[in-house]
Amino acid sequence: MFSIILAGGSGTRLWPLSRKKFPKQFLSLTDDETLLQKTAKRNLYYSDKEDIVIVTNRDHSFFVKQQVQPILGDDPHIIDEPIGKNTAPAIALGIKYIQEKLHGKLNDAVFISPSDHIISPASEFADYVKLAEQFAKDGYIVTFGVVPTKPETGYGYIEKSNKKLFDEAGKTVFEVKQFHEKPDLNTAKKYLESGKFFWNSGIFMFSIETFIEEIEKYEPEIYELFSNSFETMKKEFHKMPEISIDYAIMEKSKKVVVIPINITWSDIGSWDSVYEVLPKDENNNVIKGNVVSKNSKNSLILGSKRLLCTVGVDDLIIADTDDAILIAKKGYSQQVKDIVELLKKEE
Ligand code: GDD
Ligand code: MG
């Protein structure tokens, strides 16, 4: 199966560790491997090295190459977008590359994954992906759904229908009634209460043919550019509409199905979610780096070059870097992006 890894985002919610020049996919949170490296490794469960394509932006492509060479070999397939146009154009460029340079056929399934999530255990996730391949080849757009635990507004929601297309060995495939990208808080609360919705994990699979059919139907501007060669498409990339795959296709397509996944998944969109997914010590702390701590509990404390000491702190997020420190109360980390906005204005 072919695989496209999307690595062109520029998240700032994990400031001061993630920056415009150093987005989340390049962070190593659980061990020495970065989230991008973990993604590349995970994808080897279902794709051969030479069938994995990474789409990133021009500024990061050299760094991406360095990072994935130990995993994917000396000459990984890296596409550098001339300009970021969000995920729908990035995927279209990746699919064109697969058709033209890797001889992808219309019936081949393509697995699309973000590069900045935590997914574990990888081997169990691979079983879901294998199940998805069969549905992708049958013309469906397969999404992977996560049971929601809060009315998160940063995610897409997948409304399942009652129709099951598959139900075996603890795995289910539901037809999808409607895909709703990033609802407002009240709507998200209703979705959560109804019990009929999954979070969209941002991971998809479809055949090349299905992608082309849906993009022709729902995003003709992308389709028109897609009809060119890979090189021309890249040259004309600035003409692409700026739109995510979720708005471009997922909300409109009638071919969407969902596989609920029962494993650890997090898009670690905030420091609070970093704390949630990492293993805690006996005081319920997550401590990394150059840190000495006494009587501190329930906190995420990330040290850097200088020594960081805490005494008696509770319920805090502390992240040190060379030029900035974040100190936040747990539960408030969504507001870090407001700080980043403020700093941008002051620049
Ligand atoms: N190559 C490339 N070019 N990659 C991009 C671009 C781009 O212009 N924009 C974003 N990406 C990459 C990001 O690096 C990330 O790995 C992935 O595409 C998804 O983009 P995000 O910007 O992180 O999307 P999101 O988190 O707001 O929303 C998506 O993911 C959620 C789950 O994490 C949506 O699919 C939601 O529906 C979903 O719930
Ligand atoms: Mg994301």
mmCIF file of C-alpha atoms and ligand atoms in Angstrom:
data_model
loop_
_atom_site.group_PDB
_atom_site.id
_atom_site.type_symbol
_atom_site.label_atom_id
_atom_site.label_comp_id
_atom_site.label_asym_id
_atom_site.label_seq_id
_atom_site.Cartn_x
_atom_site.Cartn_y
_atom_site.Cartn_z
ATOM 1 C CA MET A 1 0.000 0.000 0.000
ATOM 2 C CA PHE A 2 1.167 3.548 -0.655
ATOM 3 C CA SER A 3 1.490 6.013 2.157
ATOM 4 C CA ILE A 4 1.501 9.820 2.273
ATOM 5 C CA ILE A 5 2.827 11.497 5.405
ATOM 6 C CA LEU A 6 1.722 15.102 5.816
ATOM 7 C CA ALA A 7 4.507 17.077 7.456
ATOM 8 C CA GLY A 8 3.919 20.649 6.361
ATOM 9 C CA GLY A 9 2.001 22.043 9.312
ATOM 10 C CA SER A 10 3.326 24.827 11.487
ATOM 11 C CA GLY A 11 1.703 24.345 14.898
ATOM 12 C CA THR A 12 2.478 26.742 17.692
ATOM 13 C CA ARG A 13 0.303 25.300 20.441
ATOM 14 C CA LEU A 14 3.301 23.630 22.089
ATOM 15 C CA TRP A 15 5.178 26.941 22.315
ATOM 16 C CA PRO A 16 7.961 27.521 23.329
ATOM 17 C CA LEU A 17 9.110 24.081 22.145
ATOM 18 C CA SER A 18 7.282 24.163 18.833
ATOM 19 C CA ARG A 19 7.876 27.243 16.719
ATOM 20 C CA LYS A 20 7.074 28.281 13.173
ATOM 21 C CA LYS A 21 10.544 27.104 12.199
ATOM 22 C CA PHE A 22 10.317 24.007 14.378
ATOM 23 C CA PRO A 23 6.786 22.580 14.374
ATOM 24 C CA LYS A 24 5.376 19.773 16.476
ATOM 25 C CA GLN A 25 6.337 16.894 14.163
ATOM 26 C CA PHE A 26 10.010 17.565 14.950
ATOM 27 C CA LEU A 27 9.613 17.272 18.718
ATOM 28 C CA SER A 28 10.605 14.151 20.614
ATOM 29 C CA LEU A 29 8.248 13.826 23.538
ATOM 30 C CA THR A 30 8.208 10.199 24.613
ATOM 31 C CA ASP A 31 11.819 9.221 23.876
ATOM 32 C CA ASP A 32 14.631 10.282 21.542
ATOM 33 C CA GLU A 33 12.628 9.778 18.377
ATOM 34 C CA THR A 34 10.666 12.678 16.938
ATOM 35 C CA LEU A 35 6.966 12.346 16.157
ATOM 36 C CA LEU A 36 7.845 12.385 12.452
ATOM 37 C CA GLN A 37 10.345 9.547 12.906
ATOM 38 C CA LYS A 38 7.784 7.555 14.853
ATOM 39 C CA THR A 39 5.254 8.108 12.066
ATOM 40 C CA ALA A 40 7.722 6.916 9.408
ATOM 41 C CA LYS A 41 8.498 3.792 11.464
ATOM 42 C CA ARG A 42 4.817 3.076 12.066
ATOM 43 C CA ASN A 43 4.080 3.328 8.371
ATOM 44 C CA LEU A 44 6.585 0.546 7.678
ATOM 45 C CA TYR A 45 4.012 -1.827 9.174
ATOM 46 C CA TYR A 46 1.853 -1.339 6.106
ATOM 47 C CA SER A 47 3.967 0.224 3.330
ATOM 48 C CA ASP A 48 7.342 -0.623 1.809
ATOM 49 C CA LYS A 49 10.018 2.044 2.257
ATOM 50 C CA GLU A 50 9.890 2.960 -1.407
ATOM 51 C CA ASP A 51 6.091 3.417 -1.294
ATOM 52 C CA ILE A 52 6.150 6.082 1.413
ATOM 53 C CA VAL A 53 5.946 9.727 0.327
ATOM 54 C CA ILE A 54 6.381 12.684 2.657
ATOM 55 C CA VAL A 55 4.884 16.034 1.703
ATOM 56 C CA THR A 56 6.369 19.007 3.510
ATOM 57 C CA ASN A 57 7.214 22.616 2.826
ATOM 58 C CA ARG A 58 10.385 23.889 1.195
ATOM 59 C CA ASP A 59 11.850 25.301 4.418
ATOM 60 C CA HIS A 60 11.668 21.977 6.205
ATOM 61 C CA SER A 61 12.466 19.471 3.477
ATOM 62 C CA PHE A 62 16.192 19.185 4.274
ATOM 63 C CA PHE A 63 15.479 18.615 7.936
ATOM 64 C CA VAL A 64 12.754 16.076 7.117
ATOM 65 C CA LYS A 65 15.229 14.203 4.923
ATOM 66 C CA GLN A 66 17.848 14.050 7.681
ATOM 67 C CA GLN A 67 15.253 12.794 10.114
ATOM 68 C CA VAL A 68 13.824 9.998 8.010
ATOM 69 C CA GLN A 69 16.960 8.745 6.249
ATOM 70 C CA PRO A 70 17.831 6.311 9.080
ATOM 71 C CA ILE A 71 14.335 4.840 8.762
ATOM 72 C CA LEU A 72 13.441 5.058 5.069
ATOM 73 C CA GLY A 73 16.909 4.850 3.479
ATOM 74 C CA ASP A 74 19.238 7.360 1.806
ATOM 75 C CA ASP A 75 16.824 8.564 -0.815
ATOM 76 C CA PRO A 76 13.360 8.935 0.703
ATOM 77 C CA HIS A 77 10.515 10.344 -1.395
ATOM 78 C CA ILE A 78 10.137 13.891 -0.117
ATOM 79 C CA ILE A 79 7.982 16.424 -1.917
ATOM 80 C CA ASP A 80 8.695 20.028 -1.061
ATOM 81 C CA GLU A 81 5.691 22.253 -1.602
ATOM 82 C CA PRO A 82 6.580 25.712 -2.899
ATOM 83 C CA ILE A 83 3.883 27.162 -0.619
ATOM 84 C CA GLY A 84 1.620 25.676 2.067
ATOM 85 C CA LYS A 85 -1.962 25.339 0.826
ATOM 86 C CA ASN A 86 -3.291 23.084 3.578
ATOM 87 C CA THR A 87 -3.917 19.368 3.291
ATOM 88 C CA ALA A 88 -6.144 18.917 0.200
ATOM 89 C CA PRO A 89 -3.564 20.333 -2.278
ATOM 90 C CA ALA A 90 -0.737 18.572 -0.366
ATOM 91 C CA ILE A 91 -2.498 15.224 -0.745
ATOM 92 C CA ALA A 92 -3.282 15.905 -4.421
ATOM 93 C CA LEU A 93 0.420 16.565 -5.066
ATOM 94 C CA GLY A 94 1.348 13.370 -3.217
ATOM 95 C CA ILE A 95 -1.135 11.286 -5.217
ATOM 96 C CA LYS A 96 0.159 12.745 -8.497
ATOM 97 C CA TYR A 97 3.718 11.825 -7.477
ATOM 98 C CA ILE A 98 2.624 8.275 -6.633
ATOM 99 C CA GLN A 99 0.904 7.873 -10.007
ATOM 100 C CA GLU A 100 3.712 9.367 -12.045
ATOM 101 C CA LYS A 101 6.929 8.415 -10.257
ATOM 102 C CA LEU A 102 5.917 5.296 -8.304
ATOM 103 C CA HIS A 103 3.589 3.831 -10.935
ATOM 104 C CA GLY A 104 0.562 3.815 -8.644
ATOM 105 C CA LYS A 105 -2.521 2.316 -10.277
ATOM 106 C CA LEU A 106 -6.086 3.592 -9.935
ATOM 107 C CA ASN A 107 -7.077 0.717 -7.662
ATOM 108 C CA ASP A 108 -4.117 1.122 -5.292
ATOM 109 C CA ALA A 109 -4.944 2.197 -1.746
ATOM 110 C CA VAL A 110 -3.198 5.246 -0.299
ATOM 111 C CA PHE A 111 -2.901 5.697 3.446
ATOM 112 C CA ILE A 112 -2.788 9.341 4.531
ATOM 113 C CA SER A 113 -1.420 10.246 7.925
ATOM 114 C CA PRO A 114 -0.434 13.342 9.858
ATOM 115 C CA SER A 115 3.151 13.378 11.138
ATOM 116 C CA ASP A 116 2.565 14.792 14.602
ATOM 117 C CA HIS A 117 0.343 12.365 16.509
ATOM 118 C CA ILE A 118 0.961 9.779 19.202
ATOM 119 C CA ILE A 119 -0.451 6.375 18.240
ATOM 120 C CA SER A 120 0.221 3.292 20.258
ATOM 121 C CA PRO A 121 0.660 0.381 20.090
ATOM 122 C CA ALA A 122 1.702 0.676 16.442
ATOM 123 C CA SER A 123 1.244 -3.048 15.785
ATOM 124 C CA GLU A 124 -2.407 -2.947 16.868
ATOM 125 C CA PHE A 125 -3.044 0.143 14.778
ATOM 126 C CA ALA A 126 -1.601 -1.749 11.799
ATOM 127 C CA ASP A 127 -4.435 -4.307 12.102
ATOM 128 C CA TYR A 128 -6.997 -1.520 11.659
ATOM 129 C CA VAL A 129 -5.072 -0.197 8.662
ATOM 130 C CA LYS A 130 -5.058 -3.617 7.032
ATOM 131 C CA LEU A 131 -8.826 -3.856 7.478
ATOM 132 C CA ALA A 132 -9.179 -0.382 5.958
ATOM 133 C CA GLU A 133 -7.269 -1.355 2.812
ATOM 134 C CA GLN A 134 -9.947 -3.761 1.711
ATOM 135 C CA PHE A 135 -12.622 -1.035 2.020
ATOM 136 C CA ALA A 136 -10.455 1.564 0.281
ATOM 137 C CA LYS A 137 -10.019 -0.803 -2.638
ATOM 138 C CA ASP A 138 -13.818 -1.211 -2.748
ATOM 139 C CA GLY A 139 -14.214 2.530 -3.348
ATOM 140 C CA TYR A 140 -14.783 3.818 0.176
ATOM 141 C CA ILE A 141 -13.030 6.673 1.951
ATOM 142 C CA VAL A 142 -12.010 5.137 5.245
ATOM 143 C CA THR A 143 -11.632 7.269 8.375
ATOM 144 C CA PHE A 144 -10.396 6.134 11.773
ATOM 145 C CA GLY A 145 -12.641 7.277 14.619
ATOM 146 C CA VAL A 146 -11.775 7.908 18.244
ATOM 147 C CA VAL A 147 -14.409 7.806 21.002
ATOM 148 C CA PRO A 148 -14.665 11.422 22.204
ATOM 149 C CA THR A 149 -14.089 12.231 25.871
ATOM 150 C CA LYS A 150 -14.733 15.980 25.811
ATOM 151 C CA PRO A 151 -16.403 18.553 23.540
ATOM 152 C CA GLU A 152 -13.149 19.397 21.742
ATOM 153 C CA THR A 153 -13.652 22.014 19.030
ATOM 154 C CA GLY A 154 -10.279 21.458 17.348
ATOM 155 C CA TYR A 155 -11.334 18.140 15.846
ATOM 156 C CA GLY A 156 -13.629 16.957 13.101
ATOM 157 C CA TYR A 157 -16.582 14.779 14.197
ATOM 158 C CA ILE A 158 -17.766 11.692 12.359
ATOM 159 C CA GLU A 159 -21.438 10.836 12.700
ATOM 160 C CA LYS A 160 -21.890 7.109 12.262
ATOM 161 C CA SER A 161 -25.028 5.534 10.846
ATOM 162 C CA ASN A 162 -26.437 2.338 12.304
ATOM 163 C CA LYS A 163 -25.353 0.357 9.254
ATOM 164 C CA LYS A 164 -22.358 -1.856 9.898
ATOM 165 C CA LEU A 165 -20.411 -2.993 6.855
ATOM 166 C CA PHE A 166 -18.144 -5.209 8.936
ATOM 167 C CA ASP A 167 -18.251 -6.579 12.456
ATOM 168 C CA GLU A 168 -15.707 -9.232 13.314
ATOM 169 C CA ALA A 169 -13.077 -9.929 15.946
ATOM 170 C CA GLY A 170 -13.764 -6.695 17.827
ATOM 171 C CA LYS A 171 -13.425 -4.524 14.742
ATOM 172 C CA THR A 172 -16.282 -2.645 13.115
ATOM 173 C CA VAL A 173 -16.781 -0.581 9.996
ATOM 174 C CA PHE A 174 -19.748 1.818 10.044
ATOM 175 C CA GLU A 175 -21.246 3.765 7.192
ATOM 176 C CA VAL A 176 -20.990 7.484 7.897
ATOM 177 C CA LYS A 177 -24.036 9.713 7.975
ATOM 178 C CA GLN A 178 -22.128 12.977 7.990
ATOM 179 C CA PHE A 179 -18.660 14.329 8.627
ATOM 180 C CA HIS A 180 -18.572 17.652 10.519
ATOM 181 C CA GLU A 181 -15.277 19.522 10.590
ATOM 182 C CA LYS A 182 -14.500 21.505 13.767
ATOM 183 C CA PRO A 183 -17.916 22.399 15.246
ATOM 184 C CA ASP A 184 -18.508 25.206 17.731
ATOM 185 C CA LEU A 185 -18.592 24.354 21.447
ATOM 186 C CA ASN A 186 -22.369 23.971 21.790
ATOM 187 C CA THR A 187 -22.566 21.689 18.771
ATOM 188 C CA ALA A 188 -19.595 19.664 20.029
ATOM 189 C CA LYS A 189 -21.390 19.221 23.385
ATOM 190 C CA LYS A 190 -24.492 17.907 21.593
ATOM 191 C CA TYR A 191 -22.370 15.517 19.551
ATOM 192 C CA LEU A 192 -20.704 14.205 22.685
ATOM 193 C CA GLU A 193 -24.027 13.618 24.472
ATOM 194 C CA SER A 194 -25.617 11.803 21.536
ATOM 195 C CA GLY A 195 -23.043 8.986 21.600
ATOM 196 C CA LYS A 196 -23.231 8.705 17.807
ATOM 197 C CA PHE A 197 -20.063 10.613 17.013
ATOM 198 C CA PHE A 198 -16.381 9.849 16.817
ATOM 199 C CA TRP A 199 -13.507 12.287 16.700
ATOM 200 C CA ASN A 200 -11.814 12.286 13.339
ATOM 201 C CA SER A 201 -8.263 11.105 13.976
ATOM 202 C CA GLY A 202 -7.101 12.901 10.814
ATOM 203 C CA ILE A 203 -5.959 9.616 9.285
ATOM 204 C CA PHE A 204 -7.602 8.460 6.035
ATOM 205 C CA MET A 205 -7.414 5.871 3.343
ATOM 206 C CA PHE A 206 -8.808 5.763 -0.184
ATOM 207 C CA SER A 207 -7.900 4.411 -3.588
ATOM 208 C CA ILE A 208 -6.284 6.738 -6.116
ATOM 209 C CA GLU A 209 -9.404 6.394 -8.237
ATOM 210 C CA THR A 210 -11.760 7.412 -5.415
ATOM 211 C CA PHE A 211 -9.616 10.439 -4.620
ATOM 212 C CA ILE A 212 -9.658 11.583 -8.247
ATOM 213 C CA GLU A 213 -13.426 11.071 -8.571
ATOM 214 C CA GLU A 214 -14.196 13.004 -5.396
ATOM 215 C CA ILE A 215 -11.793 15.856 -6.100
ATOM 216 C CA GLU A 216 -13.286 16.222 -9.581
ATOM 217 C CA LYS A 217 -16.784 16.335 -8.106
ATOM 218 C CA TYR A 218 -16.174 18.591 -5.104
ATOM 219 C CA GLU A 219 -13.003 20.639 -5.726
ATOM 220 C CA PRO A 220 -12.765 21.295 -9.471
ATOM 221 C CA GLU A 221 -10.031 23.925 -9.025
ATOM 222 C CA ILE A 222 -7.728 21.293 -7.538
ATOM 223 C CA TYR A 223 -8.824 18.759 -10.142
ATOM 224 C CA GLU A 224 -7.914 21.112 -12.977
ATOM 225 C CA LEU A 225 -4.352 21.504 -11.694
ATOM 226 C CA PHE A 226 -4.224 17.789 -10.906
ATOM 227 C CA SER A 227 -4.780 17.057 -14.602
ATOM 228 C CA ASN A 228 -1.239 18.349 -15.316
ATOM 229 C CA SER A 229 2.060 16.521 -14.876
ATOM 230 C CA PHE A 230 3.649 16.438 -11.416
ATOM 231 C CA GLU A 231 6.224 19.084 -12.355
ATOM 232 C CA THR A 232 3.610 21.464 -13.781
ATOM 233 C CA MET A 233 1.332 20.917 -10.841
ATOM 234 C CA LYS A 234 4.166 21.845 -8.500
ATOM 235 C CA LYS A 235 5.054 24.904 -10.554
ATOM 236 C CA GLU A 236 1.445 26.051 -10.523
ATOM 237 C CA PHE A 237 0.936 25.180 -6.870
ATOM 238 C CA HIS A 238 0.345 28.807 -5.872
ATOM 239 C CA LYS A 239 -2.911 28.635 -7.862
ATOM 240 C CA MET A 240 -4.289 25.934 -5.572
ATOM 241 C CA PRO A 241 -7.172 26.920 -3.284
ATOM 242 C CA GLU A 242 -6.140 26.849 0.366
ATOM 243 C CA ILE A 243 -8.336 24.155 1.888
ATOM 244 C CA SER A 244 -8.071 21.129 4.137
ATOM 245 C CA ILE A 245 -9.083 17.660 2.960
ATOM 246 C CA ASP A 246 -11.775 17.727 5.651
ATOM 247 C CA TYR A 247 -13.625 20.683 4.125
ATOM 248 C CA ALA A 248 -12.731 19.782 0.530
ATOM 249 C CA ILE A 249 -13.868 16.160 0.503
ATOM 250 C CA MET A 250 -14.756 14.597 3.842
ATOM 251 C CA GLU A 251 -17.718 16.877 4.609
ATOM 252 C CA LYS A 252 -19.164 16.378 1.125
ATOM 253 C CA SER A 253 -18.421 12.826 0.081
ATOM 254 C CA LYS A 254 -21.078 10.101 0.248
ATOM 255 C CA LYS A 255 -18.441 7.382 0.352
ATOM 256 C CA VAL A 256 -17.100 7.868 3.870
ATOM 257 C CA VAL A 257 -16.948 4.968 6.332
ATOM 258 C CA VAL A 258 -15.439 4.895 9.809
ATOM 259 C CA ILE A 259 -13.431 2.311 11.709
ATOM 260 C CA PRO A 260 -13.493 3.026 15.454
ATOM 261 C CA ILE A 261 -9.991 2.520 16.886
ATOM 262 C CA ASN A 262 -9.531 1.337 20.422
ATOM 263 C CA ILE A 263 -5.895 2.294 21.079
ATOM 264 C CA THR A 264 -4.023 5.317 22.427
ATOM 265 C CA TRP A 265 -4.386 8.214 19.998
ATOM 266 C CA SER A 266 -3.586 11.845 20.629
ATOM 267 C CA ASP A 267 -2.926 14.741 18.320
ATOM 268 C CA ILE A 268 -1.236 16.349 21.340
ATOM 269 C CA GLY A 269 -2.651 19.719 20.473
ATOM 270 C CA SER A 270 -1.791 21.261 23.844
ATOM 271 C CA TRP A 271 0.577 20.900 26.787
ATOM 272 C CA ASP A 272 -2.282 19.404 28.786
ATOM 273 C CA SER A 273 -2.579 16.577 26.282
ATOM 274 C CA VAL A 274 1.200 16.055 26.376
ATOM 275 C CA TYR A 275 0.848 15.573 30.142
ATOM 276 C CA GLU A 276 -2.104 13.213 29.647
ATOM 277 C CA VAL A 277 -0.319 10.818 27.269
ATOM 278 C CA LEU A 278 3.103 10.615 28.922
ATOM 279 C CA PRO A 279 3.903 8.166 31.748
ATOM 280 C CA LYS A 280 3.866 9.724 35.234
ATOM 281 C CA ASP A 281 6.209 9.125 38.175
ATOM 282 C CA GLU A 282 5.042 8.312 41.734
ATOM 283 C CA ASN A 283 4.120 11.970 42.338
ATOM 284 C CA ASN A 284 2.064 12.110 39.166
ATOM 285 C CA ASN A 285 4.707 14.266 37.492
ATOM 286 C CA VAL A 286 6.113 14.057 33.988
ATOM 287 C CA ILE A 287 9.689 15.271 34.306
ATOM 288 C CA LYS A 288 12.223 15.424 31.474
ATOM 289 C CA GLY A 289 15.618 17.036 31.061
ATOM 290 C CA ASN A 290 17.735 19.025 33.452
ATOM 291 C CA VAL A 291 15.309 19.166 36.396
ATOM 292 C CA VAL A 292 15.516 18.778 40.177
ATOM 293 C CA SER A 293 12.173 18.645 41.909
ATOM 294 C CA LYS A 294 11.102 18.437 45.533
ATOM 295 C CA ASN A 295 7.571 18.027 46.883
ATOM 296 C CA SER A 296 6.154 18.780 43.464
ATOM 297 C CA LYS A 297 3.187 16.930 42.063
ATOM 298 C CA ASN A 298 0.729 16.594 39.164
ATOM 299 C CA SER A 299 2.992 18.665 36.927
ATOM 300 C CA LEU A 300 4.696 18.529 33.557
ATOM 301 C CA ILE A 301 8.230 19.862 33.958
ATOM 302 C CA LEU A 302 10.520 19.980 30.943
ATOM 303 C CA GLY A 303 14.039 21.217 31.490
ATOM 304 C CA SER A 304 16.519 22.410 28.928
ATOM 305 C CA LYS A 305 20.198 23.474 29.083
ATOM 306 C CA ARG A 306 20.140 25.331 32.378
ATOM 307 C CA LEU A 307 19.112 23.626 35.606
ATOM 308 C CA LEU A 308 15.404 23.900 36.416
ATOM 309 C CA CYS A 309 14.334 23.390 40.067
ATOM 310 C CA THR A 310 10.842 23.256 41.501
ATOM 311 C CA VAL A 311 9.759 23.073 45.128
ATOM 312 C CA GLY A 312 6.213 22.415 46.290
ATOM 313 C CA VAL A 313 4.540 23.126 42.970
ATOM 314 C CA ASP A 314 1.269 21.467 42.031
ATOM 315 C CA ASP A 315 -0.714 21.265 38.811
ATOM 316 C CA LEU A 316 1.710 23.263 36.653
ATOM 317 C CA ILE A 317 3.137 23.050 33.175
ATOM 318 C CA ILE A 318 6.706 24.302 32.928
ATOM 319 C CA ALA A 319 8.609 24.141 29.659
ATOM 320 C CA ASP A 320 12.049 25.690 29.392
ATOM 321 C CA THR A 321 13.980 26.423 26.185
ATOM 322 C CA ASP A 322 17.064 28.504 25.357
ATOM 323 C CA ASP A 323 15.177 31.747 24.955
ATOM 324 C CA ALA A 324 11.770 31.368 26.569
ATOM 325 C CA ILE A 325 10.024 29.684 29.505
ATOM 326 C CA LEU A 326 6.355 28.785 29.708
ATOM 327 C CA ILE A 327 4.729 28.488 33.127
ATOM 328 C CA ALA A 328 1.043 27.642 32.947
ATOM 329 C CA LYS A 329 -1.569 26.222 35.231
ATOM 330 C CA LYS A 330 -2.767 22.851 34.018
ATOM 331 C CA GLY A 331 -6.075 23.204 32.204
ATOM 332 C CA TYR A 332 -5.090 26.532 30.668
ATOM 333 C CA SER A 333 -2.696 25.349 28.003
ATOM 334 C CA GLN A 334 -5.159 25.967 25.131
ATOM 335 C CA GLN A 335 -4.472 29.650 25.793
ATOM 336 C CA VAL A 336 -0.811 29.291 24.880
ATOM 337 C CA LYS A 337 -1.792 30.068 21.303
ATOM 338 C CA ASP A 338 -3.078 33.468 22.503
ATOM 339 C CA ILE A 339 0.389 34.199 23.885
ATOM 340 C CA VAL A 340 1.900 33.272 20.531
ATOM 341 C CA GLU A 341 -0.522 35.662 18.796
ATOM 342 C CA LEU A 342 0.419 38.399 21.248
ATOM 343 C CA LEU A 343 4.121 37.837 20.607
ATOM 344 C CA LYS A 344 3.566 37.964 16.852
ATOM 345 C CA LYS A 345 1.955 41.395 17.214
ATOM 346 C CA GLU A 346 4.890 42.642 19.239
ATOM 347 C CA GLU A 347 7.453 41.418 16.698
HETATM 348 N N1 GDD B 1 2.412 19.067 3.466
HETATM 349 C C1 GDD B 1 1.567 19.780 4.181
HETATM 350 N N2 GDD B 1 1.153 20.993 3.708
HETATM 351 N N3 GDD B 1 1.128 19.295 5.357
HETATM 352 C C2 GDD B 1 0.260 20.043 6.051
HETATM 353 C C3 GDD B 1 -0.205 21.297 5.619
HETATM 354 C C4 GDD B 1 0.287 21.804 4.365
HETATM 355 O O1 GDD B 1 -0.046 22.895 3.895
HETATM 356 N N4 GDD B 1 -1.062 21.779 6.556
HETATM 357 C C5 GDD B 1 -1.119 20.850 7.527
HETATM 358 N N5 GDD B 1 -0.306 19.802 7.247
HETATM 359 C C6 GDD B 1 -0.081 18.584 8.028
HETATM 360 C C7 GDD B 1 0.226 18.849 9.489
HETATM 361 O O2 GDD B 1 1.632 18.837 9.697
HETATM 362 C C8 GDD B 1 -0.453 17.656 10.182
HETATM 363 O O3 GDD B 1 0.449 16.561 10.224
HETATM 364 C C9 GDD B 1 -1.613 17.298 9.259
HETATM 365 O O4 GDD B 1 -1.291 17.858 7.991
HETATM 366 C C10 GDD B 1 -2.984 17.802 9.733
HETATM 367 O O5 GDD B 1 -2.986 19.209 9.758
HETATM 368 P P1 GDD B 1 -3.382 20.045 11.045
HETATM 369 O O6 GDD B 1 -3.224 21.491 10.719
HETATM 370 O O7 GDD B 1 -2.672 19.515 12.240
HETATM 371 O O8 GDD B 1 -4.932 19.713 11.152
HETATM 372 P P2 GDD B 1 -5.819 19.810 12.448
HETATM 373 O O9 GDD B 1 -5.189 19.090 13.586
HETATM 374 O O10 GDD B 1 -6.183 21.232 12.678
HETATM 375 O O11 GDD B 1 -7.165 19.030 12.010
HETATM 376 C C11 GDD B 1 -7.109 17.753 11.391
HETATM 377 O O12 GDD B 1 -6.698 16.756 12.322
HETATM 378 C C12 GDD B 1 -7.616 16.534 13.439
HETATM 379 C C13 GDD B 1 -7.057 15.428 14.313
HETATM 380 O O13 GDD B 1 -5.818 15.764 14.783
HETATM 381 C C14 GDD B 1 -8.508 17.443 10.841
HETATM 382 O O14 GDD B 1 -8.413 16.298 10.009
HETATM 383 C C15 GDD B 1 -9.529 17.208 11.965
HETATM 384 O O15 GDD B 1 -10.773 16.778 11.406
HETATM 385 C C16 GDD B 1 -9.003 16.137 12.909
HETATM 386 O O16 GDD B 1 -9.922 15.908 13.980
HETATM 387 MG MG MG B 2 -3.255 18.496 14.011
#
